[in-house]
Structures are given as structure tokens and as C-alpha cells.
mmCIF file with all atom_site columns, C-alpha atoms in Angstrom:
data_model
loop_
_atom_site.group_PDB
_atom_site.id
_atom_site.type_symbol
_atom_site.label_atom_id
_atom_site.label_alt_id
_atom_site.label_comp_id
_atom_site.label_asym_id
_atom_site.label_entity_id
_atom_site.label_seq_id
_atom_site.pdbx_PDB_ins_code
_atom_site.Cartn_x
_atom_site.Cartn_y
_atom_site.Cartn_z
_atom_site.occupancy
_atom_site.B_iso_or_equiv
_atom_site.pdbx_formal_charge
_atom_site.auth_seq_id
_atom_site.auth_comp_id
_atom_site.auth_asym_id
_atom_site.auth_atom_id
_atom_site.pdbx_PDB_model_num
ATOM 1  C CA . MET A 1 1  ? 102.236 81.506  130.795 1.00 57.00 ? 25  MET A CA 1
ATOM 2  C CA . THR A 1 2  ? 104.013 82.301  127.540 1.00 60.00 ? 26  THR A CA 1
ATOM 3  C CA . ARG A 1 3  ? 102.654 85.091  125.384 1.00 65.00 ? 27  ARG A CA 1
ATOM 4  C CA . SER A 1 4  ? 102.880 84.685  121.663 1.00 73.00 ? 28  SER A CA 1
ATOM 5  C CA . ARG A 1 5  ? 104.486 87.539  119.815 1.00 82.00 ? 29  ARG A CA 1
ATOM 6  C CA . SER A 1 6  ? 102.327 89.443  117.358 1.00 89.00 ? 30  SER A CA 1
ATOM 7  C CA . LEU A 1 7  ? 103.006 88.885  113.671 1.00 91.00 ? 31  LEU A CA 1
ATOM 8  C CA . VAL A 1 8  ? 102.416 92.618  113.123 1.00 93.00 ? 32  VAL A CA 1
ATOM 9  C CA . GLU A 1 9  ? 105.214 95.044  113.936 1.00 92.00 ? 33  GLU A CA 1
ATOM 10 C CA . ASP A 1 10 ? 103.318 98.244  113.176 1.00 94.00 ? 34  ASP A CA 1
ATOM 11 C CA . VAL A 1 11 ? 100.389 99.803  111.339 1.00 95.00 ? 35  VAL A CA 1
ATOM 12 C CA . TRP A 1 12 ? 100.900 103.026 109.398 1.00 95.00 ? 36  TRP A CA 1
ATOM 13 C CA . PRO A 1 13 ? 98.412  105.330 107.696 1.00 95.00 ? 37  PRO A CA 1
ATOM 14 C CA . LEU A 1 14 ? 98.720  105.776 103.945 1.00 95.00 ? 38  LEU A CA 1
ATOM 15 C CA . SER A 1 15 ? 100.517 108.890 102.795 1.00 94.00 ? 39  SER A CA 1
ATOM 16 C CA . PRO A 1 16 ? 98.515  111.296 100.611 1.00 94.00 ? 40  PRO A CA 1
ATOM 17 C CA . LEU A 1 17 ? 100.503 110.087 97.582  1.00 92.00 ? 41  LEU A CA 1
ATOM 18 C CA . GLN A 1 18 ? 99.690  106.452 98.370  1.00 91.00 ? 42  GLN A CA 1
ATOM 19 C CA . GLU A 1 19 ? 96.003  107.332 98.782  1.00 90.00 ? 43  GLU A CA 1
ATOM 20 C CA . GLY A 1 20 ? 96.027  108.992 95.355  1.00 89.00 ? 44  GLY A CA 1
ATOM 21 C CA . MET A 1 21 ? 97.791  106.054 93.727  1.00 86.00 ? 45  MET A CA 1
ATOM 22 C CA . LEU A 1 22 ? 95.316  103.639 95.323  1.00 84.00 ? 46  LEU A CA 1
ATOM 23 C CA . PHE A 1 23 ? 92.401  105.712 94.040  1.00 84.00 ? 47  PHE A CA 1
ATOM 24 C CA . HIS A 1 24 ? 93.733  105.771 90.484  1.00 82.00 ? 48  HIS A CA 1
ATOM 25 C CA . ALA A 1 25 ? 94.662  102.070 90.545  1.00 80.00 ? 49  ALA A CA 1
ATOM 26 C CA . GLY A 1 26 ? 91.104  101.154 91.551  1.00 79.00 ? 50  GLY A CA 1
ATOM 27 C CA . PHE A 1 27 ? 89.338  103.733 89.380  1.00 79.00 ? 51  PHE A CA 1
ATOM 28 C CA . ASP A 1 28 ? 89.280  101.576 86.241  1.00 76.00 ? 52  ASP A CA 1
ATOM 29 C CA . ASP A 1 29 ? 89.397  97.950  87.296  1.00 75.00 ? 53  ASP A CA 1
ATOM 30 C CA . ARG A 1 30 ? 89.327  96.775  83.652  1.00 80.00 ? 54  ARG A CA 1
ATOM 31 C CA . GLY A 1 31 ? 92.465  98.623  82.586  1.00 75.00 ? 55  GLY A CA 1
ATOM 32 C CA . PRO A 1 32 ? 96.083  97.984  83.515  1.00 75.00 ? 56  PRO A CA 1
ATOM 33 C CA . ASP A 1 33 ? 97.420  99.218  86.850  1.00 75.00 ? 57  ASP A CA 1
ATOM 34 C CA . VAL A 1 34 ? 99.858  101.895 85.689  1.00 76.00 ? 58  VAL A CA 1
ATOM 35 C CA . TYR A 1 35 ? 101.564 101.909 89.103  1.00 76.00 ? 59  TYR A CA 1
ATOM 36 C CA . THR A 1 36 ? 102.563 98.257  88.986  1.00 77.00 ? 60  THR A CA 1
ATOM 37 C CA . VAL A 1 37 ? 106.159 97.916  87.898  1.00 76.00 ? 61  VAL A CA 1
ATOM 38 C CA . GLN A 1 38 ? 107.980 94.684  87.302  1.00 81.00 ? 62  GLN A CA 1
ATOM 39 C CA . SER A 1 39 ? 111.683 94.505  86.589  1.00 86.00 ? 63  SER A CA 1
ATOM 40 C CA . ALA A 1 40 ? 113.732 91.561  85.421  1.00 91.00 ? 64  ALA A CA 1
ATOM 41 C CA . LEU A 1 41 ? 117.487 91.152  85.494  1.00 87.00 ? 65  LEU A CA 1
ATOM 42 C CA . ASP A 1 42 ? 119.816 88.895  83.612  1.00 93.00 ? 66  ASP A CA 1
ATOM 43 C CA . VAL A 1 43 ? 122.759 87.869  85.751  1.00 88.00 ? 67  VAL A CA 1
ATOM 44 C CA . ASN A 1 44 ? 125.898 86.724  83.998  1.00 93.00 ? 68  ASN A CA 1
ATOM 45 C CA . GLY A 1 45 ? 128.000 84.425  86.103  1.00 93.00 ? 69  GLY A CA 1
ATOM 46 C CA . PRO A 1 46 ? 127.414 82.407  89.239  1.00 94.00 ? 70  PRO A CA 1
ATOM 47 C CA . VAL A 1 47 ? 124.997 83.551  91.931  1.00 92.00 ? 71  VAL A CA 1
ATOM 48 C CA . GLU A 1 48 ? 125.564 82.591  95.549  1.00 94.00 ? 72  GLU A CA 1
ATOM 49 C CA . ALA A 1 49 ? 121.969 81.910  96.582  1.00 93.00 ? 73  ALA A CA 1
ATOM 50 C CA . ASP A 1 50 ? 122.690 81.888  100.326 1.00 96.00 ? 74  ASP A CA 1
ATOM 51 C CA . ARG A 1 51 ? 124.481 85.234  100.148 1.00 96.00 ? 75  ARG A CA 1
ATOM 52 C CA . LEU A 1 52 ? 121.687 86.745  98.040  1.00 93.00 ? 76  LEU A CA 1
ATOM 53 C CA . ARG A 1 53 ? 119.032 85.472  100.486 1.00 95.00 ? 77  ARG A CA 1
ATOM 54 C CA . THR A 1 54 ? 120.977 86.787  103.509 1.00 97.00 ? 78  THR A CA 1
ATOM 55 C CA . SER A 1 55 ? 121.419 90.194  101.848 1.00 96.00 ? 79  SER A CA 1
ATOM 56 C CA . TRP A 1 56 ? 117.730 90.423  100.944 1.00 94.00 ? 80  TRP A CA 1
ATOM 57 C CA . GLU A 1 57 ? 116.678 89.460  104.478 1.00 95.00 ? 81  GLU A CA 1
ATOM 58 C CA . ALA A 1 58 ? 119.011 92.117  105.937 1.00 97.00 ? 82  ALA A CA 1
ATOM 59 C CA . LEU A 1 59 ? 117.482 94.714  103.612 1.00 96.00 ? 83  LEU A CA 1
ATOM 60 C CA . LEU A 1 60 ? 113.940 93.778  104.695 1.00 95.00 ? 84  LEU A CA 1
ATOM 61 C CA . THR A 1 61 ? 114.955 93.833  108.361 1.00 94.00 ? 85  THR A CA 1
ATOM 62 C CA . ARG A 1 62 ? 116.482 97.289  108.030 1.00 96.00 ? 86  ARG A CA 1
ATOM 63 C CA . HIS A 1 63 ? 113.702 98.912  105.961 1.00 96.00 ? 87  HIS A CA 1
ATOM 64 C CA . ALA A 1 64 ? 110.214 98.195  107.305 1.00 93.00 ? 88  ALA A CA 1
ATOM 65 C CA . ALA A 1 65 ? 108.555 99.981  104.368 1.00 91.00 ? 89  ALA A CA 1
ATOM 66 C CA . LEU A 1 66 ? 109.728 97.192  102.053 1.00 94.00 ? 90  LEU A CA 1
ATOM 67 C CA . ARG A 1 67 ? 107.649 94.730  104.098 1.00 93.00 ? 91  ARG A CA 1
ATOM 68 C CA . ALA A 1 68 ? 104.475 96.841  103.958 1.00 93.00 ? 92  ALA A CA 1
ATOM 69 C CA . CYS A 1 69 ? 101.239 95.377  102.714 1.00 91.00 ? 93  CYS A CA 1
ATOM 70 C CA . PHE A 1 70 ? 97.986  97.275  102.333 1.00 90.00 ? 94  PHE A CA 1
ATOM 71 C CA . ARG A 1 71 ? 94.818  96.226  104.113 1.00 92.00 ? 95  ARG A CA 1
ATOM 72 C CA . PRO A 1 72 ? 91.349  97.763  104.424 1.00 90.00 ? 96  PRO A CA 1
ATOM 73 C CA . VAL A 1 73 ? 90.273  98.718  107.951 1.00 91.00 ? 97  VAL A CA 1
ATOM 74 C CA . THR A 1 74 ? 86.824  100.238 107.406 1.00 85.00 ? 98  THR A CA 1
ATOM 75 C CA . GLY A 1 75 ? 85.013  100.701 104.140 1.00 79.00 ? 99  GLY A CA 1
ATOM 76 C CA . ALA A 1 76 ? 87.439  102.286 101.714 1.00 76.00 ? 100 ALA A CA 1
ATOM 77 C CA . GLN A 1 77 ? 90.024  103.295 104.348 1.00 88.00 ? 101 GLN A CA 1
ATOM 78 C CA . MET A 1 78 ? 93.325  101.475 103.948 1.00 92.00 ? 102 MET A CA 1
ATOM 79 C CA . VAL A 1 79 ? 96.391  101.174 106.172 1.00 95.00 ? 103 VAL A CA 1
ATOM 80 C CA . GLN A 1 80 ? 99.903  99.810  105.728 1.00 94.00 ? 104 GLN A CA 1
ATOM 81 C CA . VAL A 1 81 ? 100.547 96.749  107.860 1.00 95.00 ? 105 VAL A CA 1
ATOM 82 C CA . ILE A 1 82 ? 104.198 96.049  108.654 1.00 95.00 ? 106 ILE A CA 1
ATOM 83 C CA . PRO A 1 83 ? 104.767 92.357  109.424 1.00 93.00 ? 107 PRO A CA 1
ATOM 84 C CA . ARG A 1 84 ? 107.666 91.282  111.670 1.00 88.00 ? 108 ARG A CA 1
#
């Protein structure tokens, strides 16, 4: 019998800072989320897509926190789920 491997590597509690940010982000659901940051880059010159993809995948493999997503567990309690 073959066991399937879980898609979840780990589950972490939120840090106090993350809990505070989550509270403030959800406090006014009609206003902008001041903690959401988007950056854009202009790249001059050729980009090697395979090398960029391989580098990004290595970064995600090395740093689990970059793979974290936030999920509710009970009521308002949230956890960080780290996918494989």
C-alpha cells in the first residue's frame, strides 16, 4: 500500500505582529489594505526565463516562510500553512 504524501509541510501560529496586521487589515473592509505592497520592475535586456524560474524555485524551497498562506482554523483564529 502506497501512502500519499501530504501537501502540507507544516502549520505555524501567527506571530503577534502578524495578528496585529491581520486585525488592522480586516478592521475596515471598505478601505485599502495598507499592508498590501506590490512592486514592479523594469528589466532592461534579455531575461533567461528558465534560470529565473529555477532561482525562484530554489528560493521558495530554502525559505518556507515565502510559501506561507493564511487560513482560519476556528472562528477568528488564523494559522500559517506551509505547503510542500
